[in-house]
PDB file of C-alpha atoms (C1' of nucleotides) in Angstrom:
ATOM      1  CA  UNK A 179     -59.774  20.324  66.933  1.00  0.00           C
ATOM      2  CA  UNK A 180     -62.385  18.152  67.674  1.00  0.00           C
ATOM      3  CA  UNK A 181     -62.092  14.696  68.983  1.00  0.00           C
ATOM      4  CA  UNK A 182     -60.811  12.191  66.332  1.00  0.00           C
ATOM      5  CA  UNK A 183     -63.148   9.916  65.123  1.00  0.00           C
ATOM      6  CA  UNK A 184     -60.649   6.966  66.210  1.00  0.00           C
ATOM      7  CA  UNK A 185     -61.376   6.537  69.444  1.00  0.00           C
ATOM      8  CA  UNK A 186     -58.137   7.168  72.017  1.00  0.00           C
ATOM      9  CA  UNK A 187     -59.555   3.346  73.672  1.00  0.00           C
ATOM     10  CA  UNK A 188     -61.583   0.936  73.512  1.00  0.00           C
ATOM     11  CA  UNK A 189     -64.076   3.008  75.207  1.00  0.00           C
ATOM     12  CA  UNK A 190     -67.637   3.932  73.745  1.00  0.00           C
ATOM     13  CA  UNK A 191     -67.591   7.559  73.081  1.00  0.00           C
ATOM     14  CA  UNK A 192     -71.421   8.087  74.199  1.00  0.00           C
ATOM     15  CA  UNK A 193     -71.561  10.994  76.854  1.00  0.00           C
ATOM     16  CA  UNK A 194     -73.335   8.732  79.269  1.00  0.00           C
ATOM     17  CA  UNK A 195     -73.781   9.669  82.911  1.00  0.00           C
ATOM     18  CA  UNK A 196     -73.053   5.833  83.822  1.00  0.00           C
ATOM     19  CA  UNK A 197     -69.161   5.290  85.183  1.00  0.00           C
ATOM     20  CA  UNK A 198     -66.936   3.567  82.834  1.00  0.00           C
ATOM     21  CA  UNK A 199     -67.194   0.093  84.184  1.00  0.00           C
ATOM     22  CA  UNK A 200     -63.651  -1.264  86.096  1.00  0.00           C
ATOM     23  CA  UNK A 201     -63.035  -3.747  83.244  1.00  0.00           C
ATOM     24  CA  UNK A 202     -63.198  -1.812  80.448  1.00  0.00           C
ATOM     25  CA  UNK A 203     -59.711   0.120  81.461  1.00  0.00           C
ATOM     26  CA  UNK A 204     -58.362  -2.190  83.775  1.00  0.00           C
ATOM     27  CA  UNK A 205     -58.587  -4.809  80.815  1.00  0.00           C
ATOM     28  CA  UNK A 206     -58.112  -1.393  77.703  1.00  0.00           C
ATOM     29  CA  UNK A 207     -55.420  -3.019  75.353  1.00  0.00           C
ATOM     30  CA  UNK A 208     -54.663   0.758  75.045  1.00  0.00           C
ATOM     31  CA  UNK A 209     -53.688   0.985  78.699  1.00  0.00           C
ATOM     32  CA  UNK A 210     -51.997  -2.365  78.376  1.00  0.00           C
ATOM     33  CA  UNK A 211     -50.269  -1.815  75.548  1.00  0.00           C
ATOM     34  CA  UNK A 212     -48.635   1.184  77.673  1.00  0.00           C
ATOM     35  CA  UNK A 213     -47.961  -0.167  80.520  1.00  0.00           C
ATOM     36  CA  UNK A 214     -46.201  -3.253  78.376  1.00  0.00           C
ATOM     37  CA  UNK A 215     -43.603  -0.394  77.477  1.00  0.00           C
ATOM     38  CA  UNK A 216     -43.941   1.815  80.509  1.00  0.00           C
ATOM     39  CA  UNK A 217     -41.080  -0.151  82.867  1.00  0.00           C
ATOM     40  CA  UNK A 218     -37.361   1.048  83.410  1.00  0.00           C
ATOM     41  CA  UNK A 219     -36.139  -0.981  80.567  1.00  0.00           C
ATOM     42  CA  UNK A 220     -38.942  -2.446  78.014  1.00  0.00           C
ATOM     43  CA  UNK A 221     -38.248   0.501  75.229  1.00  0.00           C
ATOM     44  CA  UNK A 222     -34.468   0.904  75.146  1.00  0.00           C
ATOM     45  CA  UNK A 223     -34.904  -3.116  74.452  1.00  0.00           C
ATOM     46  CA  UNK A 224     -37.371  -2.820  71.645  1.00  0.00           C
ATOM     47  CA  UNK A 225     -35.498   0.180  70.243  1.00  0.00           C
ATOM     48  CA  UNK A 226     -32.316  -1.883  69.815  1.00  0.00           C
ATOM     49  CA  UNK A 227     -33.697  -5.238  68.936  1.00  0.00           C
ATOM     50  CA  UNK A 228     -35.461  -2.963  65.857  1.00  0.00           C
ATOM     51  CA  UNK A 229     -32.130  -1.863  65.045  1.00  0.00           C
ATOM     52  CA  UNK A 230     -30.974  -5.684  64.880  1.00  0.00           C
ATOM     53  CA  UNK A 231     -30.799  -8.731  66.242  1.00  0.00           C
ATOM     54  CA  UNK A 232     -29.223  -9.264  69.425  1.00  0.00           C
ATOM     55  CA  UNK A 233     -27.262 -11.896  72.119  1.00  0.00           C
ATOM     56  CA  UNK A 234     -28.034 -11.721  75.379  1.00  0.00           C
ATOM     57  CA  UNK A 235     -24.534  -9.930  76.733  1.00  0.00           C
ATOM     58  CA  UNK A 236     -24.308  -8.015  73.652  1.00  0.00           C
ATOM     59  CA  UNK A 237     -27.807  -6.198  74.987  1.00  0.00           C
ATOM     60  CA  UNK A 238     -26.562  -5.624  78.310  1.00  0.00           C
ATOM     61  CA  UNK A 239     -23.580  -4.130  76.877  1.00  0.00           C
ATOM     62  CA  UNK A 240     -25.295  -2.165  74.930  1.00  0.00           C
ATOM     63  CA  UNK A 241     -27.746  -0.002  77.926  1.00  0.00           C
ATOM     64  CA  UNK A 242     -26.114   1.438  80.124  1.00  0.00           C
ATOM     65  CA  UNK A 243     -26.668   0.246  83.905  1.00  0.00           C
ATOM     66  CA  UNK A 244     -29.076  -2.830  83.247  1.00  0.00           C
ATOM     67  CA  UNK A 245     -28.627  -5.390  85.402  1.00  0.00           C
ATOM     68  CA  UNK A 246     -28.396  -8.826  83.824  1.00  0.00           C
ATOM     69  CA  UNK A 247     -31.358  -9.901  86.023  1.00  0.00           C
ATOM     70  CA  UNK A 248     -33.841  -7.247  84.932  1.00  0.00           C
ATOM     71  CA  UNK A 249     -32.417  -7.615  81.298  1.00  0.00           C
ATOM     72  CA  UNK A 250     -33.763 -11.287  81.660  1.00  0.00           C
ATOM     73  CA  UNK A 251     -36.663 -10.294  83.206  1.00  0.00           C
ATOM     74  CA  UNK A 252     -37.633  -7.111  80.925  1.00  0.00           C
ATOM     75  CA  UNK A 253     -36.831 -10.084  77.680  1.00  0.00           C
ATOM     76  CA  UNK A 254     -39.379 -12.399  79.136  1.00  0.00           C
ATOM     77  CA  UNK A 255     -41.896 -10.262  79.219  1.00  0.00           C
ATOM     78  CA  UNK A 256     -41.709  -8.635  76.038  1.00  0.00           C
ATOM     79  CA  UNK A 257     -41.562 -12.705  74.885  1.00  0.00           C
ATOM     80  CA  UNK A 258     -44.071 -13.635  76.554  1.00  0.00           C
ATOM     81  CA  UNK A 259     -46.162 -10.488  74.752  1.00  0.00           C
ATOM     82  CA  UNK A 260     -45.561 -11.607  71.909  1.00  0.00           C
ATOM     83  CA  UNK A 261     -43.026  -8.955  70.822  1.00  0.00           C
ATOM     84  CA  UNK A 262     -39.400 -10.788  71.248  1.00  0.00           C
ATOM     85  CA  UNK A 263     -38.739 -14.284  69.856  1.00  0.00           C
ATOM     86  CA  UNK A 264     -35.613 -15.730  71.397  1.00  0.00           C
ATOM     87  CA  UNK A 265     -33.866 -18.213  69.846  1.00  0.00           C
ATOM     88  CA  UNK A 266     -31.320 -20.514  71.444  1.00  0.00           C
ATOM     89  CA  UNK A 267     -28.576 -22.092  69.405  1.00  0.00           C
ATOM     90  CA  UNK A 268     -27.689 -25.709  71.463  1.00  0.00           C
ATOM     91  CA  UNK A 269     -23.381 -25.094  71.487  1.00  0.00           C
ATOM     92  CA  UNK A 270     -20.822 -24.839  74.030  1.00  0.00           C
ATOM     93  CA  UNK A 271     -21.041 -21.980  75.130  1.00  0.00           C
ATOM     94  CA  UNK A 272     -24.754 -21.332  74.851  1.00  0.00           C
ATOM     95  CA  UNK A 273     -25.709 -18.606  72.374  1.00  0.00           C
ATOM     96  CA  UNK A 274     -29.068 -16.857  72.472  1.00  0.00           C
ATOM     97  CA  UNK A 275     -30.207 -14.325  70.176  1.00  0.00           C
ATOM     98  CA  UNK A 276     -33.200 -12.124  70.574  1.00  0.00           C
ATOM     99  CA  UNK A 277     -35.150 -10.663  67.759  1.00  0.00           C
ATOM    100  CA  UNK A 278     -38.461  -8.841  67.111  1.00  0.00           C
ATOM    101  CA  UNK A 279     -40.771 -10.571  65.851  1.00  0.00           C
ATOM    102  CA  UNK A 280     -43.715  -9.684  63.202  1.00  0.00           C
ATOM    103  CA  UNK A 281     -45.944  -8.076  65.983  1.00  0.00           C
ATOM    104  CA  UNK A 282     -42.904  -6.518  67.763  1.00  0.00           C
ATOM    105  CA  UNK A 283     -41.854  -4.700  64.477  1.00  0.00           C
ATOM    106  CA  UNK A 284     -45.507  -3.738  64.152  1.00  0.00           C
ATOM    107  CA  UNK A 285     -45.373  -1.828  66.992  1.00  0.00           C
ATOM    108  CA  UNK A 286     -42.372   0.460  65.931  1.00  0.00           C
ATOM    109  CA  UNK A 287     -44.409   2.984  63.433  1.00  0.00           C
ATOM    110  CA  UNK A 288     -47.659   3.708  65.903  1.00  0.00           C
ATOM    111  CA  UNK A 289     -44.761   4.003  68.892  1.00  0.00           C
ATOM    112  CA  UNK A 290     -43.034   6.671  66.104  1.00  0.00           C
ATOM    113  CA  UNK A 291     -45.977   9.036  65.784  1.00  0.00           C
ATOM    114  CA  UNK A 292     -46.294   9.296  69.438  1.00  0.00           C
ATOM    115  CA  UNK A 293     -42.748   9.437  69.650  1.00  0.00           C
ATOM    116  CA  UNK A 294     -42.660  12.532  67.247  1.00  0.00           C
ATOM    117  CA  UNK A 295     -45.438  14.383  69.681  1.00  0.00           C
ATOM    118  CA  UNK A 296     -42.992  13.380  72.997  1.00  0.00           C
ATOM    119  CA  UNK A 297     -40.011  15.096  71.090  1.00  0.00           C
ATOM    120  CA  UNK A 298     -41.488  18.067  69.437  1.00  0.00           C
ATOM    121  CA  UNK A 299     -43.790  18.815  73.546  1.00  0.00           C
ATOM    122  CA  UNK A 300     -40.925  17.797  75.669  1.00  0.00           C
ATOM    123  CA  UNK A 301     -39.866  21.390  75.836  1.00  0.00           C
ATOM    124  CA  UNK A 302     -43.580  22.835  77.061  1.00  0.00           C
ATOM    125  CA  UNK A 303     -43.885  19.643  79.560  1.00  0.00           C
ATOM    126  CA  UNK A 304     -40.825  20.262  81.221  1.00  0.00           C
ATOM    127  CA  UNK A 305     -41.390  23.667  81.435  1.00  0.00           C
ATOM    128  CA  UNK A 306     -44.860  23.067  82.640  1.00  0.00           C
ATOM    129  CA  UNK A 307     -43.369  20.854  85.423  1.00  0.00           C
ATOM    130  CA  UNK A 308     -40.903  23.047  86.498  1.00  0.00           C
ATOM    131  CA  UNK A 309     -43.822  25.981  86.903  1.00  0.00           C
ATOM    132  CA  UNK A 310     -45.081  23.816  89.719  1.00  0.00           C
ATOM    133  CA  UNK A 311     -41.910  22.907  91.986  1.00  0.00           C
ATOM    134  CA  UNK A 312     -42.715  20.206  94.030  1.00  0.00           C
ATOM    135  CA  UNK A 313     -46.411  18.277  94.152  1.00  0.00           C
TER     136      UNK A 313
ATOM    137  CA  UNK B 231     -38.580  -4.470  56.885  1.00  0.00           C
ATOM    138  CA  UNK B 232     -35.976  -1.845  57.253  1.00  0.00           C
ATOM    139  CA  UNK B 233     -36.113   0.741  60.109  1.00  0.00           C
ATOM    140  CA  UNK B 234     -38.077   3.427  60.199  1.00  0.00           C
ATOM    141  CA  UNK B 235     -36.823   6.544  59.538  1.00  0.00           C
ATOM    142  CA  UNK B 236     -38.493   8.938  62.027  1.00  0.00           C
ATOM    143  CA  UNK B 237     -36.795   6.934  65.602  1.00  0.00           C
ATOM    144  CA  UNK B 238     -38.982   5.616  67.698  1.00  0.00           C
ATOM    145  CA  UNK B 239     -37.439   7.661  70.556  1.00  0.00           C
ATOM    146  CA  UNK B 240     -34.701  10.460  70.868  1.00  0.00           C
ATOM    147  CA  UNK B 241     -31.572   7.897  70.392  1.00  0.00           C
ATOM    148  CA  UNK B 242     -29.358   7.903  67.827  1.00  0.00           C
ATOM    149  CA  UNK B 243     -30.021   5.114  65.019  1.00  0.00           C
ATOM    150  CA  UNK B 244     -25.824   4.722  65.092  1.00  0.00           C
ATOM    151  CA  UNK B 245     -24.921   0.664  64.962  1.00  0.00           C
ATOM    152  CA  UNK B 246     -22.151   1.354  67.978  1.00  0.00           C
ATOM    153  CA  UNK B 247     -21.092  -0.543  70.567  1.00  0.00           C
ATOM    154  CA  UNK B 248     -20.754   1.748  72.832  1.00  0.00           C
ATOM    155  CA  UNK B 249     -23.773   1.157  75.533  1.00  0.00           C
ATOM    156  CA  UNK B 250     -26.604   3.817  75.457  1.00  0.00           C
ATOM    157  CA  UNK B 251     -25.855   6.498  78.278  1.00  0.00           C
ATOM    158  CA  UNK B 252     -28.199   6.268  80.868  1.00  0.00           C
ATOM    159  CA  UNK B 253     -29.573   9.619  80.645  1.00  0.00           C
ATOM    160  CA  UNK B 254     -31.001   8.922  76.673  1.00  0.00           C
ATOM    161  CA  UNK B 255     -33.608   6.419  78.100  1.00  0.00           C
ATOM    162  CA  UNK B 256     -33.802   7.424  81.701  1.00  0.00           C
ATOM    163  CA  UNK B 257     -34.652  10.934  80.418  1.00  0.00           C
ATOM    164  CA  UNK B 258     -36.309  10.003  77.060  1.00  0.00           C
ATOM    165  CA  UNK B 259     -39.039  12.447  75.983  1.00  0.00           C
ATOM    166  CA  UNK B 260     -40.660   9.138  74.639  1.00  0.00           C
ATOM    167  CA  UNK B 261     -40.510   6.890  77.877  1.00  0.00           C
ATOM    168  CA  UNK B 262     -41.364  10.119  80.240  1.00  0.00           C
ATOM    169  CA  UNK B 263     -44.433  10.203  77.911  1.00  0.00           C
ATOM    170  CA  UNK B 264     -45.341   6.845  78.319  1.00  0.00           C
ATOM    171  CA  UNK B 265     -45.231   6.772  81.535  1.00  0.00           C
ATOM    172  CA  UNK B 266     -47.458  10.064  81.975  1.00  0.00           C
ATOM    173  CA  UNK B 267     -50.173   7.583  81.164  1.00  0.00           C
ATOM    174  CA  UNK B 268     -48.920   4.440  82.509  1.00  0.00           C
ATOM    175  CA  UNK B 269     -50.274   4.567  85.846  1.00  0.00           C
ATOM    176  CA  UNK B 270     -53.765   3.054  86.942  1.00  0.00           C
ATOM    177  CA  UNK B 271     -56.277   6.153  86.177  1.00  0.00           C
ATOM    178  CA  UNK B 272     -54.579   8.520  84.014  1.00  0.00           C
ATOM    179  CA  UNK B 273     -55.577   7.561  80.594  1.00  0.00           C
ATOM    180  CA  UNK B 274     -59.049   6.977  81.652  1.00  0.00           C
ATOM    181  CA  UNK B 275     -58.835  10.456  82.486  1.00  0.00           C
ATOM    182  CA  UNK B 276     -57.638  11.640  79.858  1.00  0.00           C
ATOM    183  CA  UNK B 277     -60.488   9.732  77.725  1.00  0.00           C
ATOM    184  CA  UNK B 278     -62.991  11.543  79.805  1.00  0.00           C
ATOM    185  CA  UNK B 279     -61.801  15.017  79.171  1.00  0.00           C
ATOM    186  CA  UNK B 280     -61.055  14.473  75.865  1.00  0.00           C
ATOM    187  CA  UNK B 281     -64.769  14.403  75.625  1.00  0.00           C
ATOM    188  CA  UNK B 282     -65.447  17.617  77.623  1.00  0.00           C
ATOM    189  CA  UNK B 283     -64.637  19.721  80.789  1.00  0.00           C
ATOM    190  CA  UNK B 284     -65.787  17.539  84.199  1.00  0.00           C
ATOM    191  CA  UNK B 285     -65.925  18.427  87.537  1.00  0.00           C
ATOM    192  CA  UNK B 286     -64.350  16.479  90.395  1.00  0.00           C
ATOM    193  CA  UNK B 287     -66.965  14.704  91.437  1.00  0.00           C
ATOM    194  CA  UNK B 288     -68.410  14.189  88.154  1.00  0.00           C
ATOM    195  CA  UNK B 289     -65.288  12.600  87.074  1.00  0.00           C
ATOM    196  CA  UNK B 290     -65.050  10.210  90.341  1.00  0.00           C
ATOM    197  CA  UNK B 291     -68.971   9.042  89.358  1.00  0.00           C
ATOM    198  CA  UNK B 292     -67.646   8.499  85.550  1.00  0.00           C
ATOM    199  CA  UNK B 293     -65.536   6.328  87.100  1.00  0.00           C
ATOM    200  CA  UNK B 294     -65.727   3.418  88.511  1.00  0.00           C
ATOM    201  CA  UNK B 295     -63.573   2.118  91.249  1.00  0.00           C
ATOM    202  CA  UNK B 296     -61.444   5.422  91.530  1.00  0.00           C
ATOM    203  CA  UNK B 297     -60.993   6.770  94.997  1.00  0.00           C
ATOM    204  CA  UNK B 298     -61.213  10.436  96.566  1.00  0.00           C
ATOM    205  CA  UNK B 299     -57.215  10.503  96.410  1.00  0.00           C
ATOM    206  CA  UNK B 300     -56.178   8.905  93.691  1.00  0.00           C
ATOM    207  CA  UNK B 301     -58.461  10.757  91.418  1.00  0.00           C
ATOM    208  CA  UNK B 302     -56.822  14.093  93.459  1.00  0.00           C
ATOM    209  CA  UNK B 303     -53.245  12.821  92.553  1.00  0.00           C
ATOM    210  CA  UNK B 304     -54.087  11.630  89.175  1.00  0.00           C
ATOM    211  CA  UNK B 305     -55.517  14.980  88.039  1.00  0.00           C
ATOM    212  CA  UNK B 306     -52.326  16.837  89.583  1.00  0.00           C
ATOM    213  CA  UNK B 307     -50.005  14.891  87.974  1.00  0.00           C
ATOM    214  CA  UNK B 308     -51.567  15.535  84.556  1.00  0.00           C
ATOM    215  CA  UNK B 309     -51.984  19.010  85.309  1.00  0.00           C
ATOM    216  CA  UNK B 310     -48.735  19.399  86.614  1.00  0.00           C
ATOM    217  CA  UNK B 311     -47.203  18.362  82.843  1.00  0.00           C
ATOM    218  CA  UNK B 312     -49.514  20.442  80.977  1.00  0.00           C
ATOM    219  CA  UNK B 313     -52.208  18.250  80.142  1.00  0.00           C
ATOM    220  CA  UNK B 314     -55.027  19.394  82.173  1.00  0.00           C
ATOM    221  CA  UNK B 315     -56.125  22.303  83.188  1.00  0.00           C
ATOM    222  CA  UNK B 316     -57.847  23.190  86.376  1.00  0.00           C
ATOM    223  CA  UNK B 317     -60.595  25.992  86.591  1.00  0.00           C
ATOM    224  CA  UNK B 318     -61.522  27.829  90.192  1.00  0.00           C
ATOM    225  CA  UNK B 319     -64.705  28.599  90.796  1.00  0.00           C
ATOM    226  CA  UNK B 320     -64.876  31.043  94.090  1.00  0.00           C
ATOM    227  CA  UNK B 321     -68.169  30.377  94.737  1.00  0.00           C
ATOM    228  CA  UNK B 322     -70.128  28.494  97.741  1.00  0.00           C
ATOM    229  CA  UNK B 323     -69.888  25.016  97.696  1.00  0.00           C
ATOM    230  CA  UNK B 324     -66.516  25.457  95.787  1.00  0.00           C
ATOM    231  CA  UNK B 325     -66.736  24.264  92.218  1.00  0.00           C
ATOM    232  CA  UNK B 326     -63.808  23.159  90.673  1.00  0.00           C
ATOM    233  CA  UNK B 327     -63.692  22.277  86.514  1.00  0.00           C
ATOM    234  CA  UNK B 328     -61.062  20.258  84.834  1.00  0.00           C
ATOM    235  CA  UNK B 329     -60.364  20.661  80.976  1.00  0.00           C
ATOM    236  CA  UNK B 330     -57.886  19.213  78.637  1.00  0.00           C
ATOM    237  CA  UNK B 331     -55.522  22.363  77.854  1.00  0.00           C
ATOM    238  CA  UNK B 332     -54.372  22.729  73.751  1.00  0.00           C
ATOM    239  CA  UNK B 333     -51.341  20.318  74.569  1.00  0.00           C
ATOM    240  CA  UNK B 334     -53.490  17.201  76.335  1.00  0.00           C
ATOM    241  CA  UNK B 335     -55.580  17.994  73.324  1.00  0.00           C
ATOM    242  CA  UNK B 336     -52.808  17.242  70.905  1.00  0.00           C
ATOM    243  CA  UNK B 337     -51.836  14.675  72.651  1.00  0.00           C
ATOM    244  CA  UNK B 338     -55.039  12.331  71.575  1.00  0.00           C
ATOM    245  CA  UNK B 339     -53.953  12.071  68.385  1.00  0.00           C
ATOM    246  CA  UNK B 340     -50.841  10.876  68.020  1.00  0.00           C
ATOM    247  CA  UNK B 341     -52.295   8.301  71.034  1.00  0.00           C
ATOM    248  CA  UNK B 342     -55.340   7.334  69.077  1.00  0.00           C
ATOM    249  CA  UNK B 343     -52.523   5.771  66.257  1.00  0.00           C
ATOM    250  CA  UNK B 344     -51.277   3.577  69.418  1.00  0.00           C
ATOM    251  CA  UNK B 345     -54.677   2.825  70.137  1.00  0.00           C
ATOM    252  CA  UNK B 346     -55.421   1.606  66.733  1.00  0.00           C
ATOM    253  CA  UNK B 347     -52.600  -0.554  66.739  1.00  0.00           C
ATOM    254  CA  UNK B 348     -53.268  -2.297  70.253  1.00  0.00           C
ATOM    255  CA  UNK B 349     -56.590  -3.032  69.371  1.00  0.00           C
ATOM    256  CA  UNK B 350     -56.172  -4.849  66.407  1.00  0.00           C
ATOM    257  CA  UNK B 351     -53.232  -6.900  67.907  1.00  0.00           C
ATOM    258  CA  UNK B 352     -54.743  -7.583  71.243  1.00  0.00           C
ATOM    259  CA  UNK B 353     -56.095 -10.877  69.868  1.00  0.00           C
ATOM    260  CA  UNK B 354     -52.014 -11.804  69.129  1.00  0.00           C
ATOM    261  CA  UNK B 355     -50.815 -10.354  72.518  1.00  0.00           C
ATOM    262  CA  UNK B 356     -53.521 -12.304  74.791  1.00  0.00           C
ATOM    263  CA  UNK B 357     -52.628 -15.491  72.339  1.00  0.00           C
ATOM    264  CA  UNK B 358     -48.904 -14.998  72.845  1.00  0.00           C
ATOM    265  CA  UNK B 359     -49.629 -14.373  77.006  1.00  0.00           C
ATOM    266  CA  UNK B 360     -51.941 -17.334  77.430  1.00  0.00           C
ATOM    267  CA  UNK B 361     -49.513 -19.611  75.520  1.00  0.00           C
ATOM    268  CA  UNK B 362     -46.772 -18.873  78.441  1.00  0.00           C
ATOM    269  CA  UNK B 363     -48.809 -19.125  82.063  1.00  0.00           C
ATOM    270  CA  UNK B 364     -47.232 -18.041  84.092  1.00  0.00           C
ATOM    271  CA  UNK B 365     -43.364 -16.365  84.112  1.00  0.00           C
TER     272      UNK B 365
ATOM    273  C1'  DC C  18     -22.697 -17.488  78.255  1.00  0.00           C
ATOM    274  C1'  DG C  19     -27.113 -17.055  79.870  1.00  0.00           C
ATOM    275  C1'  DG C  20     -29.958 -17.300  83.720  1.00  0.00           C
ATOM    276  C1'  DG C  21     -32.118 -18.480  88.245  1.00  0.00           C
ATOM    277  C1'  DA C  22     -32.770 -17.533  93.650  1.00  0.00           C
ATOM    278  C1'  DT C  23     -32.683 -14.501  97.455  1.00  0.00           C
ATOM    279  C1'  DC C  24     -32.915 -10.186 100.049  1.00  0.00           C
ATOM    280  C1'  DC C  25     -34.130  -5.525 100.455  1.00  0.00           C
ATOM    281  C1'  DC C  26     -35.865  -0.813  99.279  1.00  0.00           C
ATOM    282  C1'  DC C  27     -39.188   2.189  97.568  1.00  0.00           C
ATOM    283  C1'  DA C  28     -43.058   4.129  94.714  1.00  0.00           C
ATOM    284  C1'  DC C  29     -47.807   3.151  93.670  1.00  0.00           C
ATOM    285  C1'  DC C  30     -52.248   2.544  95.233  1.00  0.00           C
ATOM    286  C1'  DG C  31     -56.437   1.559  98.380  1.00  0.00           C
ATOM    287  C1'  DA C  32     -58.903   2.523 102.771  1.00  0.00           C
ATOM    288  C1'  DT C  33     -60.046   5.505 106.150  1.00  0.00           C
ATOM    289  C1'  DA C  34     -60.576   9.724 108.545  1.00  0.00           C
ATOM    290  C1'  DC C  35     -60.443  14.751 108.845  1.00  0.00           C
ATOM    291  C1'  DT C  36     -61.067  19.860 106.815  1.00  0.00           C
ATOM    292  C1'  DG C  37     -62.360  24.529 104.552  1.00  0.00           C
TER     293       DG C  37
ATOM    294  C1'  DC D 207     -67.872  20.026  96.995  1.00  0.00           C
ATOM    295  C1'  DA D 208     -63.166  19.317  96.788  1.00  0.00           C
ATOM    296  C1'  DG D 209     -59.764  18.352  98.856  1.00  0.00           C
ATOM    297  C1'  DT D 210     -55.398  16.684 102.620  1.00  0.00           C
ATOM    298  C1'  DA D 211     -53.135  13.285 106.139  1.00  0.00           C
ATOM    299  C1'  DT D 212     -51.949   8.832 107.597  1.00  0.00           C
ATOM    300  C1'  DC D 213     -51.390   3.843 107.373  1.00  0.00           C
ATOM    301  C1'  DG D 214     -50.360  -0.416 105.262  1.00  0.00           C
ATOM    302  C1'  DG D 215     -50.272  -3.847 101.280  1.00  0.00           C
ATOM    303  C1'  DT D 216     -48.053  -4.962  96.943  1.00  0.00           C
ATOM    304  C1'  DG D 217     -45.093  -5.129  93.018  1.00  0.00           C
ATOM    305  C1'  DG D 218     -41.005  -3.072  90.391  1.00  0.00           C
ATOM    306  C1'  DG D 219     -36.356  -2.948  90.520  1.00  0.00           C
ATOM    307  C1'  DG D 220     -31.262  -3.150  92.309  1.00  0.00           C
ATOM    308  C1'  DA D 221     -27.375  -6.065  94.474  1.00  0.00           C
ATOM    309  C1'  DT D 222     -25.512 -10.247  95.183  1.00  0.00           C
ATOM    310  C1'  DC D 223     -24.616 -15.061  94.865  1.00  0.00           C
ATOM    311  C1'  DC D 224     -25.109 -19.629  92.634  1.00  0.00           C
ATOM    312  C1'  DC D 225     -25.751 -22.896  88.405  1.00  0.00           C
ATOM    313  C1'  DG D 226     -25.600 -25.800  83.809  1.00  0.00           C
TER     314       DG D 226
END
DNA sequence: CGGGATCCCCACCGATACTG
DNA sequence: CAGTATCGGTGGGGATCCCG
């Protein structure tokens, strides 16, 4: 029950009366990491590029209501992360295949535990939420 | 190299190609989650209590950048999902005590195994960004 | 097939001022 | 001390059209 050794950041876990300085969250790689799966579409991407592989058109096909700009958009970022490789074959027409890459995959078992806690709370969030109609 | 068994979110690990409906990712227990602490001051927050009860303004000084409001709509948002909980005083000047309830409690740990993992690939990530200037 | 360019809307957030 | 109200900037995201 009490706090993990592991701290949840980057953070020092001294009880100091100074303020966290601006940097040390705005730059956490905890936070970042986050907010690098935290947009409309970044998750339902990784999910399915874990499953396998994927073309470009074969992704949008595959979520329902992406457009193809924010599908391009949402695959640049998670390439430009570090997480997606994209590979483009040089034929007529042009084939493109996205796959995790090392670090991407890496991601998939720490995103799992907290996964497990999201599925197994949901029920007490929502019904926290609901308790309080509208902020 | 295979997937993990445990999904990373609530979808189905099926190979279809039928595209994901809308409401598995828009409504995700996972992504909901994720974005609980995707904003700007939330997981600091979070960080902070984990470590004990504060008070409002003890919280804004532990802080540093965080305005009146923000730190006001931060703390109901949390505490509107069940994460925090927030402690009345009726006495004169008002005094007001925020807490982590059992749930925000649990929630650390699955989060510190996220934490672990981004920072111990931050190095990679950075490398990967800094490699692509600018989108 | 894969992707860029443009326009527009809206939620997030900061600054400031006011209140019990 | 602990809030709420209002205003305005900024970036995410959708729709649409154009391109090699």
């Amino acid at each position: 029950m009490s706090a993990p050794s592991t701290a949840v950041t980057s953070l020092a876990s001294a009880d100091l009366p100074m303020p966290v300085p601006a940097e040390e969250y705005d730059r956490c790689p905890v936070t970042d990491v986050v907010r690098l799966m935290s947009d409309k579409w970044s998750m339902i991407v990784l999910v399915l590029l874990g499953r396998r592989p994927h073309r470009f058109n074969e992704l949008q096909r595959g979520i329902d209501g992406i457009s193809h700009r924010m599908l391009t958009r949402t695959l640049r970022g998670l390439e430009s992360s570090g997480l997606v490789h994209r590979r483009v074959h040089a034929t007529v027409p042009p084939r493109v295949e996205y796959a995790l890459t090392p670090l991407g995959e890496s991601l998939l078992e720490p995103l799992s535990g907290l996964a497990d806690w999201a599925v197994r709370n949901w029920p007490e969030i929502t019904a926290a939420r609901s308790r309080v109609p509208v902020s």
